[in-house]
Short mmCIF file of C-alpha atoms and ligand atoms in Angstrom, two decimals:
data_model
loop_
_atom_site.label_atom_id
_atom_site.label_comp_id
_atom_site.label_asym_id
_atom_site.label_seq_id
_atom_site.Cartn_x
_atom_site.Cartn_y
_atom_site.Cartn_z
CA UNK A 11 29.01 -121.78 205.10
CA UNK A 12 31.24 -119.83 207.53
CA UNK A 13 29.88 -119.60 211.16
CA UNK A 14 28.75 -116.29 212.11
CA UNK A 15 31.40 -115.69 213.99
CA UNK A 16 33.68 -116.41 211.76
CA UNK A 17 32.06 -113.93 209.03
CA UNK A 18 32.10 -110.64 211.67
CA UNK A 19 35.93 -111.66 212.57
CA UNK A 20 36.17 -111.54 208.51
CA UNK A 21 33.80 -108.23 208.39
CA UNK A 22 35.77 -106.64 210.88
CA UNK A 23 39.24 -107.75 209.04
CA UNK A 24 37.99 -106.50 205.73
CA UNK A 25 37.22 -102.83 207.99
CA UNK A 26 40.59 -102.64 209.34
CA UNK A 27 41.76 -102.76 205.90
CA UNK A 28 39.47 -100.18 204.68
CA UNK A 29 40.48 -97.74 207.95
CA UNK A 30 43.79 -98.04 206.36
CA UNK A 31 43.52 -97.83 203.21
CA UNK A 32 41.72 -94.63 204.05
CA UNK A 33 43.73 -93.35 206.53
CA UNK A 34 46.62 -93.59 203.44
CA UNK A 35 44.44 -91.46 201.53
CA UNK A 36 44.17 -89.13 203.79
CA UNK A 37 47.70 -88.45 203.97
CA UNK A 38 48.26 -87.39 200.39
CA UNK A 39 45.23 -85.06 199.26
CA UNK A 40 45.05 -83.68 195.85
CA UNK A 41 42.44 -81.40 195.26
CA UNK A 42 41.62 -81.85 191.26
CA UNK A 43 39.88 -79.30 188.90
CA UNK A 44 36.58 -80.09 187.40
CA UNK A 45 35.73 -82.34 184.90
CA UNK A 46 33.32 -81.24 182.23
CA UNK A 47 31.39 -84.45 181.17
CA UNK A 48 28.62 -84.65 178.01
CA UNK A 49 26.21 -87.15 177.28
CA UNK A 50 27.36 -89.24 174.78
CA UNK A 51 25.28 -92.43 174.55
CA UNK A 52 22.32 -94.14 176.07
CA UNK A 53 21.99 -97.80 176.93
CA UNK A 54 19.46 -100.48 176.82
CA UNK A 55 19.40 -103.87 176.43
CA UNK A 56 17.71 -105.69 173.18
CA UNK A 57 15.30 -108.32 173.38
CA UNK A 58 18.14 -110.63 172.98
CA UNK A 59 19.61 -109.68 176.15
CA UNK A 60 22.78 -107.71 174.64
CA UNK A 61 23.58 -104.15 175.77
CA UNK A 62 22.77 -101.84 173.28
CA UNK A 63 24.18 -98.39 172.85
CA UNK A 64 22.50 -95.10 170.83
CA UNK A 65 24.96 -92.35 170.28
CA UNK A 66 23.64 -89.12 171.40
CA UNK A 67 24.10 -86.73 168.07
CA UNK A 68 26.65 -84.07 169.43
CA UNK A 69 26.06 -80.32 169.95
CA UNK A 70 25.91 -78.18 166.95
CA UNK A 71 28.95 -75.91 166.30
CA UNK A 72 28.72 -72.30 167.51
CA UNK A 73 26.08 -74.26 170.65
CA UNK A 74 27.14 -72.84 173.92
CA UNK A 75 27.39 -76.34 175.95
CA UNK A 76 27.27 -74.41 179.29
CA UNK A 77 24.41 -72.47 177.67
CA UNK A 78 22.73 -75.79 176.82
CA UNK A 79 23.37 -76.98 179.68
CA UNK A 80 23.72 -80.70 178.34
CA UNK A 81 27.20 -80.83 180.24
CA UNK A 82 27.61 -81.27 183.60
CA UNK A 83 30.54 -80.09 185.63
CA UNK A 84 31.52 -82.83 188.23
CA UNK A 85 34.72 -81.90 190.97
CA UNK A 86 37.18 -84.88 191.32
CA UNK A 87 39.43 -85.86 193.52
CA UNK A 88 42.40 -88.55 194.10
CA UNK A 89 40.85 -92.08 195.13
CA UNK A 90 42.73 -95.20 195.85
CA UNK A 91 41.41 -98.05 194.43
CA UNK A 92 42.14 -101.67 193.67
CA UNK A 93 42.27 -103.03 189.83
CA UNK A 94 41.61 -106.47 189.81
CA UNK A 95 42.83 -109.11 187.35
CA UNK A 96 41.45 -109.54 184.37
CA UNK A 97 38.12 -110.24 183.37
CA UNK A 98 38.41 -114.15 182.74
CA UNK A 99 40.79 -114.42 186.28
CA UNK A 100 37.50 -112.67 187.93
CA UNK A 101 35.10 -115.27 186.28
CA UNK A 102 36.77 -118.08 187.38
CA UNK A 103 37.21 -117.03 190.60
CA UNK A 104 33.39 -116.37 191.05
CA UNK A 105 32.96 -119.40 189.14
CA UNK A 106 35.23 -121.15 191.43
CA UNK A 107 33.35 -119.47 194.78
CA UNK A 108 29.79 -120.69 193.88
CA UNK A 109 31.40 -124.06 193.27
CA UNK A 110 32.68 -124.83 195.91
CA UNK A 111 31.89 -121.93 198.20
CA UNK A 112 35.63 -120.77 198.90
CA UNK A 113 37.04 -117.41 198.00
CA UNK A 114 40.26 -117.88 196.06
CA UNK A 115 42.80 -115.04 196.43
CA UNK A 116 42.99 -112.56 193.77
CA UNK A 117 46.03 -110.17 193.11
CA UNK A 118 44.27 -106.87 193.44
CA UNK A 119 46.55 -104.28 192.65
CA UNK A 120 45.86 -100.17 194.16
CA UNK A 121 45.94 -97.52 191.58
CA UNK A 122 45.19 -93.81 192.67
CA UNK A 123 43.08 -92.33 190.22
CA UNK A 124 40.35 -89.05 189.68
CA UNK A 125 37.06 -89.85 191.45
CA UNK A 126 34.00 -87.77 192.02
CA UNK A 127 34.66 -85.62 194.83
CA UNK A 128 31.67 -87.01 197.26
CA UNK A 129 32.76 -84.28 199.74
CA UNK A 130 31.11 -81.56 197.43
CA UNK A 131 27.22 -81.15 197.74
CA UNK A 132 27.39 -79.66 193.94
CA UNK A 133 28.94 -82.49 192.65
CA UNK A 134 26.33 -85.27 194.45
CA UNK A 135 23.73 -82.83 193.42
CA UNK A 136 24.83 -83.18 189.13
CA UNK A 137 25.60 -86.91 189.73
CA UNK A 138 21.61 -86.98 190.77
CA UNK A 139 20.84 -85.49 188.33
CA UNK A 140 22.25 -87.00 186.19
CA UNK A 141 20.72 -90.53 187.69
CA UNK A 142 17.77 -88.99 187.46
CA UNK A 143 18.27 -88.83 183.10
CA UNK A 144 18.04 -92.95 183.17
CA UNK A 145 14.64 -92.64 184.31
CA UNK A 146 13.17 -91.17 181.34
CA UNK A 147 13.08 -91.11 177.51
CA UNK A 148 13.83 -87.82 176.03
CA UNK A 149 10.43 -86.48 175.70
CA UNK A 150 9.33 -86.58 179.15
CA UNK A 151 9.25 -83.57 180.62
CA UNK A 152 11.20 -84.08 183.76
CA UNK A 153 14.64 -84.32 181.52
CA UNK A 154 16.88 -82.67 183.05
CA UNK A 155 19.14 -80.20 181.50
CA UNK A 156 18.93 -81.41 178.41
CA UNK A 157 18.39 -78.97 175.74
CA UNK A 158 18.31 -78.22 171.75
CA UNK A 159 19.10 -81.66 169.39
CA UNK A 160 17.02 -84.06 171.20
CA UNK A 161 14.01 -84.99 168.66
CA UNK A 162 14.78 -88.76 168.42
CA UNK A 163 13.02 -91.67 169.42
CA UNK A 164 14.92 -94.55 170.63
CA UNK A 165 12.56 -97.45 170.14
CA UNK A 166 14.99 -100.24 171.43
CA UNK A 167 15.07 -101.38 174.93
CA UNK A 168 13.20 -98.92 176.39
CA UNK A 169 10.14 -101.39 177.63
CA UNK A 170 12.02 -104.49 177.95
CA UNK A 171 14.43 -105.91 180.63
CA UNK A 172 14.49 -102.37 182.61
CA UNK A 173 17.82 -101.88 182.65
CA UNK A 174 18.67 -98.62 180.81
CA UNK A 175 20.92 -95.58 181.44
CA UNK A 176 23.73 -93.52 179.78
CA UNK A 177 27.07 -92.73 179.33
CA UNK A 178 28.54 -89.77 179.87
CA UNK A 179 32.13 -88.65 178.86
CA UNK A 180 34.88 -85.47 179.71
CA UNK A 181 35.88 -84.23 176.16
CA UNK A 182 39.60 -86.34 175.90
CA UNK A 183 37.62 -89.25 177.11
CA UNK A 184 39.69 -89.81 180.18
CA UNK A 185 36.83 -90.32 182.61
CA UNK A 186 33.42 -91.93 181.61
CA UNK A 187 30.66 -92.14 183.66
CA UNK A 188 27.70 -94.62 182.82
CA UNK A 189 24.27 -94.47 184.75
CA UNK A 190 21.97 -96.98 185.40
CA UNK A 191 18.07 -96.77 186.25
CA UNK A 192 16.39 -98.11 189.16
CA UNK A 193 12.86 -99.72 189.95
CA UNK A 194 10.84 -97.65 188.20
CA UNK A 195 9.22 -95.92 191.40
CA UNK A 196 5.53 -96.39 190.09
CA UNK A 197 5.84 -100.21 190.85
CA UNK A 198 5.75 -99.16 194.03
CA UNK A 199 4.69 -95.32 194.38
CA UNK A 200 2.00 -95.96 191.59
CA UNK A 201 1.06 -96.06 187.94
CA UNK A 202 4.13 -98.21 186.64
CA UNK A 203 5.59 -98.57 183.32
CA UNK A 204 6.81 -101.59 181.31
CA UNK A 205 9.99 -102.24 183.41
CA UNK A 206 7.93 -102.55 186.50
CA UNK A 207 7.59 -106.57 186.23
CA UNK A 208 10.81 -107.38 185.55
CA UNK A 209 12.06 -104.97 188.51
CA UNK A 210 10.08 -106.31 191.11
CA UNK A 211 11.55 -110.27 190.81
CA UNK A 212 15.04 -108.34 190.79
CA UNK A 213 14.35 -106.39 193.91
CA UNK A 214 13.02 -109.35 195.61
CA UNK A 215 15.76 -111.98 195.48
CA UNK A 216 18.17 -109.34 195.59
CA UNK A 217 16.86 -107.23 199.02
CA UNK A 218 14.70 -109.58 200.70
CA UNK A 219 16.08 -111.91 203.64
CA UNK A 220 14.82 -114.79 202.07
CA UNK A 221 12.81 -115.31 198.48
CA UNK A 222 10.98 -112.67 200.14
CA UNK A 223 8.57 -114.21 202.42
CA UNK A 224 7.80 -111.67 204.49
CA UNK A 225 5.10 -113.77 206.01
CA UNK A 226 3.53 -117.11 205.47
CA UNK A 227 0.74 -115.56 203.05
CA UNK A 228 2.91 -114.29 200.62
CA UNK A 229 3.75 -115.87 197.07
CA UNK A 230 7.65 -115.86 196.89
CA UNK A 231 10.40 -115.66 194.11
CA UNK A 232 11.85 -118.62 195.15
CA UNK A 233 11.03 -121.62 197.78
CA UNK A 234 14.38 -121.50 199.87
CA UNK A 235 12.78 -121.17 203.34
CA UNK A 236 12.03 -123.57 206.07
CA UNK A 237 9.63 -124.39 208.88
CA UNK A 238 10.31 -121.94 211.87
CA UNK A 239 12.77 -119.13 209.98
CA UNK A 240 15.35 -121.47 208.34
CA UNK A 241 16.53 -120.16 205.15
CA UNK A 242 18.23 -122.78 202.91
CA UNK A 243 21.42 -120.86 201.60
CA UNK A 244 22.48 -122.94 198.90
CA UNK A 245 18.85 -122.91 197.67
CA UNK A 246 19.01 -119.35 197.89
CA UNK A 247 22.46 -118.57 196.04
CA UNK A 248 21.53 -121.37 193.22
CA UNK A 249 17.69 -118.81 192.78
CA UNK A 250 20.10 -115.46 193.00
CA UNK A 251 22.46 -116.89 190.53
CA UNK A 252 19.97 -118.25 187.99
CA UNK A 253 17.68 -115.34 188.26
CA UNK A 254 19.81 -112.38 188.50
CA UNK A 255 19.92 -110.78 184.91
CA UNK A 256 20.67 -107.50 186.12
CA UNK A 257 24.23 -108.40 187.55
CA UNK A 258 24.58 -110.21 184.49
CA UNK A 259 23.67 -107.11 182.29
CA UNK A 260 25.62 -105.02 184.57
CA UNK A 261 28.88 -106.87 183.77
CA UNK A 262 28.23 -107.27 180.13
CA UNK A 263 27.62 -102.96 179.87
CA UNK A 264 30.80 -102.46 181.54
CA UNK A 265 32.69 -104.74 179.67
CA UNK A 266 31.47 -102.85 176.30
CA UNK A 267 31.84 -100.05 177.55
CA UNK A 268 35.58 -101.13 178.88
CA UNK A 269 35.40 -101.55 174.22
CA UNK A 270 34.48 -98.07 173.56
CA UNK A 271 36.66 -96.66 176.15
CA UNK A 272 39.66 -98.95 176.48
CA UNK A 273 42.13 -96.01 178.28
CA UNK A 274 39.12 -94.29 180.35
CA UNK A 275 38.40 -94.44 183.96
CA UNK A 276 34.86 -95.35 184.19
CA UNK A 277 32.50 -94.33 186.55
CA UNK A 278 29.46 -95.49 187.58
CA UNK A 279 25.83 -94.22 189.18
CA UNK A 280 22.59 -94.93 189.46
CA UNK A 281 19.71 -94.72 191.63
CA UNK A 282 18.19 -97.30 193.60
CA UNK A 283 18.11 -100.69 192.06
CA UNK A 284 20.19 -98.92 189.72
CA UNK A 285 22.22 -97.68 192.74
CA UNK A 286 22.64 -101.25 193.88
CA UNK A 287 23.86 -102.62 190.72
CA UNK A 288 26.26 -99.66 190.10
CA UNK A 289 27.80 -100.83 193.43
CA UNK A 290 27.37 -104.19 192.84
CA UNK A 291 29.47 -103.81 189.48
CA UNK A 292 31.71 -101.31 190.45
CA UNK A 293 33.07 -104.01 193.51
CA UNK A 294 33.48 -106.54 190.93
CA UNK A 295 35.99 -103.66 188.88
CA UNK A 296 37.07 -102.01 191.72
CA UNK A 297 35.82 -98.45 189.95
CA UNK A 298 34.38 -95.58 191.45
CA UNK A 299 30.48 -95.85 192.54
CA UNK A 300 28.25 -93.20 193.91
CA UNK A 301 24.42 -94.82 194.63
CA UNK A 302 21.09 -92.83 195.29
CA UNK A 303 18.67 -94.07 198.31
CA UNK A 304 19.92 -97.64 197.30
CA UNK A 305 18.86 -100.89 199.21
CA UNK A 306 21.27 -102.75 201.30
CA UNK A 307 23.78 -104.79 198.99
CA UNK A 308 25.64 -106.22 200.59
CA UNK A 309 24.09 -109.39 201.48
CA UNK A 310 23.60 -109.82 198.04
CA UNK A 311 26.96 -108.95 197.21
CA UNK A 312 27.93 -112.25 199.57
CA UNK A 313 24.89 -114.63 198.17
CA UNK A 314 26.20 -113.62 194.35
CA UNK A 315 29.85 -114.28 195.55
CA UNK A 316 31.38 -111.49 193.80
CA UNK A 317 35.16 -111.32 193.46
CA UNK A 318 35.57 -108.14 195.92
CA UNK A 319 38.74 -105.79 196.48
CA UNK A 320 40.35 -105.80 199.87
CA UNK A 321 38.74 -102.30 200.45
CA UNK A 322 35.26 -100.83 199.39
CA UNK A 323 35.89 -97.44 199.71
CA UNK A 324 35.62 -96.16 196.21
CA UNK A 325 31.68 -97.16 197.16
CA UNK A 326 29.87 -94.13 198.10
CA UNK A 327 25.99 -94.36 199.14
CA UNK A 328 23.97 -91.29 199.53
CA UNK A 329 20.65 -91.56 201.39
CA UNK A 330 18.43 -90.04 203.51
CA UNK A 331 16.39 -92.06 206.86
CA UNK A 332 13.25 -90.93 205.58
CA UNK A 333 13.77 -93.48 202.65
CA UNK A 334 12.25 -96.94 203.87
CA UNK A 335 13.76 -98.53 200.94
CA UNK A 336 17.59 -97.56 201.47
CA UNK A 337 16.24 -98.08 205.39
CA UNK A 338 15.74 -101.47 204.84
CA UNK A 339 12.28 -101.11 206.77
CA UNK A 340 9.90 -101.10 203.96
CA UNK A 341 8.56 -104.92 205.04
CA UNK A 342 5.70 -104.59 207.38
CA UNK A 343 2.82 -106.83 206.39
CA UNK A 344 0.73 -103.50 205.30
CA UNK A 345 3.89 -101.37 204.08
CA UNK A 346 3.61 -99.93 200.86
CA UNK A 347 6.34 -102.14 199.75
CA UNK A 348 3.99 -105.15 200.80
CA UNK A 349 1.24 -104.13 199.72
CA UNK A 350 2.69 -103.74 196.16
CA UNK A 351 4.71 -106.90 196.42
CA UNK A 352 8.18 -105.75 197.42
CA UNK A 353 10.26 -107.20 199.97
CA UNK A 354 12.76 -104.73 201.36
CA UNK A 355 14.29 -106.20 203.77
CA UNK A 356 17.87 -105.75 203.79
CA UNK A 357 20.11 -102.39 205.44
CA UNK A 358 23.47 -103.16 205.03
CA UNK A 359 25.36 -100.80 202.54
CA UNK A 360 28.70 -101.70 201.07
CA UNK A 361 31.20 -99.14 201.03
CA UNK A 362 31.06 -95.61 202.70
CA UNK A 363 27.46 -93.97 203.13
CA UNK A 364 26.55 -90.30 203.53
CA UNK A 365 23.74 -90.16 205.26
CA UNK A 366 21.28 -87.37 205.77
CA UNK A 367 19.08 -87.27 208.57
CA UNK A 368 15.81 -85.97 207.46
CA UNK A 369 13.59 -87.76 210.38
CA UNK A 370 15.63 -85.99 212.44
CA UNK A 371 16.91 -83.18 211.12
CA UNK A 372 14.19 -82.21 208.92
CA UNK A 373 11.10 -84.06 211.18
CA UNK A 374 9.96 -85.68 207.57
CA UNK A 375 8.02 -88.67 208.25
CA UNK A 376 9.34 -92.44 207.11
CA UNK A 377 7.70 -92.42 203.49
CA UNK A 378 8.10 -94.22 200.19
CA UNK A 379 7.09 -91.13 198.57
CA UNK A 380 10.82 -89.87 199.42
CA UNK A 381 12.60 -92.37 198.05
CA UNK A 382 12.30 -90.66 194.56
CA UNK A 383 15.29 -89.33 192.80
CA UNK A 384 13.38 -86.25 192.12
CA UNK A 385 12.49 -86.06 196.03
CA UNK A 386 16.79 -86.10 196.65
CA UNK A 387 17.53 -83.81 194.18
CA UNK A 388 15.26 -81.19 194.89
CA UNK A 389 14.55 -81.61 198.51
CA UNK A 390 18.02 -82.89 200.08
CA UNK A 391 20.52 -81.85 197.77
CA UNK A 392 19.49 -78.44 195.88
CA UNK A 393 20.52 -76.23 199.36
CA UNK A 394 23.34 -76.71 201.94
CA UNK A 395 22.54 -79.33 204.84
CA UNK A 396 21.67 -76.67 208.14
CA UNK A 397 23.57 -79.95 210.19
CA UNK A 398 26.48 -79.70 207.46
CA UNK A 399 27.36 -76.43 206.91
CA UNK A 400 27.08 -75.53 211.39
CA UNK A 401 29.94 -77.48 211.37
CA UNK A 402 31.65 -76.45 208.06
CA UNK A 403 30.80 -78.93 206.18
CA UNK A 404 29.04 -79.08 202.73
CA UNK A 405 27.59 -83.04 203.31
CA UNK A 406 27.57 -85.16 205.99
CA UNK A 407 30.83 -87.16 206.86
CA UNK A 408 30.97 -90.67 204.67
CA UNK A 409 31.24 -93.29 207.32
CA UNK A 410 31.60 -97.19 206.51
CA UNK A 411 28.02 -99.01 208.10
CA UNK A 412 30.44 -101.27 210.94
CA UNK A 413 27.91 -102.64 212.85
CA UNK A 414 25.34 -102.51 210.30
CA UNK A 415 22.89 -106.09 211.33
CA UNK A 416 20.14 -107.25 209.38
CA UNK A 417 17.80 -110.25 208.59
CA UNK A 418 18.20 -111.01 212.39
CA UNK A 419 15.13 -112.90 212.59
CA UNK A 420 16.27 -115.30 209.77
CA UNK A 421 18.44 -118.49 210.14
CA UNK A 422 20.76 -119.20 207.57
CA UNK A 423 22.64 -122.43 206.47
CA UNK A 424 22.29 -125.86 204.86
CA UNK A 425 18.46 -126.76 205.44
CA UNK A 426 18.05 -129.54 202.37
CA UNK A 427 14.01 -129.13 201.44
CA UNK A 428 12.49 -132.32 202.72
CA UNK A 429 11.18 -134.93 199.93
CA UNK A 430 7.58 -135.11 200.27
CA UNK A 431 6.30 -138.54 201.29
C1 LIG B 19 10.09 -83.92 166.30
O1 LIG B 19 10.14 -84.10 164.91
C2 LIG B 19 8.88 -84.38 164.29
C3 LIG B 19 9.10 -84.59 162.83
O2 LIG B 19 10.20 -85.37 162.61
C4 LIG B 19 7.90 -83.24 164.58
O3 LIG B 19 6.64 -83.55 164.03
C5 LIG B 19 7.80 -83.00 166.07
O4 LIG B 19 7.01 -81.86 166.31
C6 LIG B 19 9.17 -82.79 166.68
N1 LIG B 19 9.03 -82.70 168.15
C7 LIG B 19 9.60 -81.74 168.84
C8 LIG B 19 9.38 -81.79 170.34
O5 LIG B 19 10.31 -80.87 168.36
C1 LIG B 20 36.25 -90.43 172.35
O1 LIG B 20 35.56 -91.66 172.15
C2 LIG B 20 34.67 -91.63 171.04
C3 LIG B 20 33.92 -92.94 171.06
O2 LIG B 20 32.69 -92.73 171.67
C4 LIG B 20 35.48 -91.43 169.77
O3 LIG B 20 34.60 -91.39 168.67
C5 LIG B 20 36.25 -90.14 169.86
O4 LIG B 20 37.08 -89.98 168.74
C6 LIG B 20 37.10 -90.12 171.14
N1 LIG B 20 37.70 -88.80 171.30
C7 LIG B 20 38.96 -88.61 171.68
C8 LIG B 20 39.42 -87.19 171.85
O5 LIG B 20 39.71 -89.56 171.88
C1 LIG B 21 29.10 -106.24 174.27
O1 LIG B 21 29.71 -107.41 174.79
C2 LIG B 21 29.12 -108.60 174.33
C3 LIG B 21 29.80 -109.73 175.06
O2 LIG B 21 29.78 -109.51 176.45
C4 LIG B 21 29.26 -108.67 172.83
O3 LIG B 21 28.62 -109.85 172.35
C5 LIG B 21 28.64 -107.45 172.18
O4 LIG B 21 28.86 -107.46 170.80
C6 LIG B 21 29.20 -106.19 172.77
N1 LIG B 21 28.49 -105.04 172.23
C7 LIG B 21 29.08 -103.90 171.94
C8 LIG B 21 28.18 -102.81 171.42
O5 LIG B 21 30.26 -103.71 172.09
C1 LIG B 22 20.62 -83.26 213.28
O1 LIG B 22 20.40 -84.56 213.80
C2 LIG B 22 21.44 -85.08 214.59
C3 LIG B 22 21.04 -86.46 215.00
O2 LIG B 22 20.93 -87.25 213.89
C4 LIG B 22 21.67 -84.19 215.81
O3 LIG B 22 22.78 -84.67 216.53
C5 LIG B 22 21.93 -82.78 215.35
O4 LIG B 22 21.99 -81.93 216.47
C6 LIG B 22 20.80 -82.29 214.44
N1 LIG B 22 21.12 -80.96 213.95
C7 LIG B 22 20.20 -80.05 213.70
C8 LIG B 22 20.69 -78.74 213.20
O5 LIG B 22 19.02 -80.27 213.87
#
């Protein structure tokens, strides 16, 4: 366990390198046409934990796609990035971390390839959109853009382990994107579907400070913490490590998906938890992320001890302060997060976050009710920002969160649980 002084000196190390990194990029801008990307699959995962895929039948011939509007046009851009080794090298090395809790250097090497261009408010607002797709199955109404050929039912996965999504790809397959759902918001807006459960234990080892005991009342996910806010941290890794299907899941999809599309760039998205675990897995690959209203990740990026690139950058968050989740300030004792079991405790973003300021900006008031997909899509993204375009801009500026602090009140290291007598 590093001191804390040790880990800003690291945190601020692992900045410089980003400012760089960035600063290179700026240097050599190449604006990119569109890409045109269809649906081409949804995910799931089976009872037996694998990651299933369902092909998505194509359009007819003679089918106008723009017509049908079951593409979606995303601008791209040039983004540096860093390929890791390969997939066994990355195991080992997070193998190797929780082991003995040591990094072991990796050879990261930086390609420059097409990313979503995150300056463009169109292009967040289809990538929303298309988060928004994981959410539901294809006869719910709020489907997006999805027209003619969809009378199928798609009875795997769907009410299982919650993890669900799709794949979309341009028409020479060079760039995939895959989405992946979030909580399911009724867990904690109301109502709730099957995934809810499953979600919740997720959400709490991942975003809470510790097993989520927000205070001494509460039932936890796990029994790391200690008389007088002491958090046991090897307790707490072992419970993240054990429990944690979703990473898990999240590797196995892209690996597949790395199967299907061995020469594609892959992208990935999602919303949420979904956002999280899009960035979570797109550190690990060292791909291109963009997250909805996600919750801080990157403590739990540390506690999983994920093999990480030298630079985050190809990380983009998009929220809004409104958003208690993505916040990190839906925790109070009678928050709605509390109330319906949720800890959300932690702020910290990995990456570069766009941030809108709706408290501000737009005098919303701090509510869970806009942490919805549906509530960014229609209410932050569907017109230009006023703040944004005074200034010529279409979204605000992505800025990496430097001096981002959270679970404050918390004390972290090696407290061993005491036998009882
Ligand atoms: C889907 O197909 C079934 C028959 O296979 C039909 O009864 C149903 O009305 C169709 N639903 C829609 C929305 O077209
Ligand atoms: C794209 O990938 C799909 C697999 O989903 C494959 O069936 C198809 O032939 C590929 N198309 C091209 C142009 O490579
Ligand atoms: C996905 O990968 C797993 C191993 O991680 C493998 O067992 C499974 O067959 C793969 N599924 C597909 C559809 O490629
Ligand atoms: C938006 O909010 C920021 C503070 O977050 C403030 O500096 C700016 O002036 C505001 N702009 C408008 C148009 O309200």
């Amino acid at each position: 366990m590093l001191p804390a002084s040790l880990t800003s000196i690291t945190s601020i190390i692992v900045h410089l390198i980003d400012f760089f990194a960035v600063n290179k990029l700026q240097t050599s801008p190449t604006p990119l046409k569109s890409l045109s990307f269809e649906l081409r699959h949804l995910h799931a995962v089976s009872p037996f934990g694998h990651v299933v895929f369902q092909d998505v039948p194509s359009l007819p011939e003679g089918f106008s796609p723009q017509h049908e509007n079951r593409t979606f046009n995303i601008k791209t851009r040039q983004i540096s990035t860093q390929r890791g080794p390969d997939f066994d090298s990355l195991w080992q090395a997070r193998v190797h971390s929780m082991k003995f809790g040591q990094s072991q250097r990796l050879n990261w090497e930086e390609v420059i390839i097409p990313g979503p261009d995150v300056e463009s408010r169109e292009t967040l607002l289809q990538l929303a959109k298309m988060s928004s797709n994981a959410y539901l199955t294809p006869e719910e109404p709020e489907w997006y853009d999805l027209g003619g050929g969809w009378n199928n039912t798609y009875p795997f996965g769907w009410d299982d382990d919650g993890f669900r999504g799709q794949v979309f790809a341009t028409p020479d397959n060079s760039t995939v994107i895959v989405s992946i759902k979030g909580t399911s918001a009724g867990g904690i807006v109301g109502g709730g579907g099957p995934t809810v459960k499953k979600d919740k234990l997720n959400d709490n080892l991942l975003f809470s400070c510790c097993c989520a005991k927000v205070d001494w009342t509460w039932t936890t996910v796990c029994s790391c913490y200690r008389n007088g806010w002491k958090c046991d941290l090897d307790c707490l890794e072992t419970a993240l490590i054990e429990e944690s299907l979703f990473y898990s899941v999240g590797i196995n999809l892209y690996n597949n998906l790395t199967y299907i599309y061995p020469d594609s760039n892959i992208w990935i998205i999602g919303h949420s938890l979904g956002g999280a675990l899009a960035s979570l897995v797109g550190v690990t690959f060292g791909v291109p992320v963009v997250a909805f209203e996600s919750p801080g990740e990157r403590m739990a990026a540390g506690r999983l001890h994920l093999p990480s690139p030298p630079s985050t950058q190809h990380v983009t968050h998009v929220y809004h302060t409104a958003d208690p989740i993505a916040m990190g300030t839906c925790n109070g004792i009678l928050s709605s997060c509390s109330l319906g079991g949720y800890a959300m405790e932690t702020r910290c973003h990995l990456g570069k976050s766009i941030i809108y300021d709706t408290v501000s900006n737009c005098s919303w008031s701090v509510d869970i009710r806009t942490h919805t997909i549906v509530s960014v899509i229609e209410r932050v993204l569907s017109a230009p920002w006023p703040p944004s375009a005074e200034i010529g801009r279409e979204v605000p500026e992505a800025d990496f969160e430097e001096d981002c602090v959270e679970c404050y009140s918390w004390e972290f290291g090696s407290y061993p649980a005491k036998l009882e007598p």
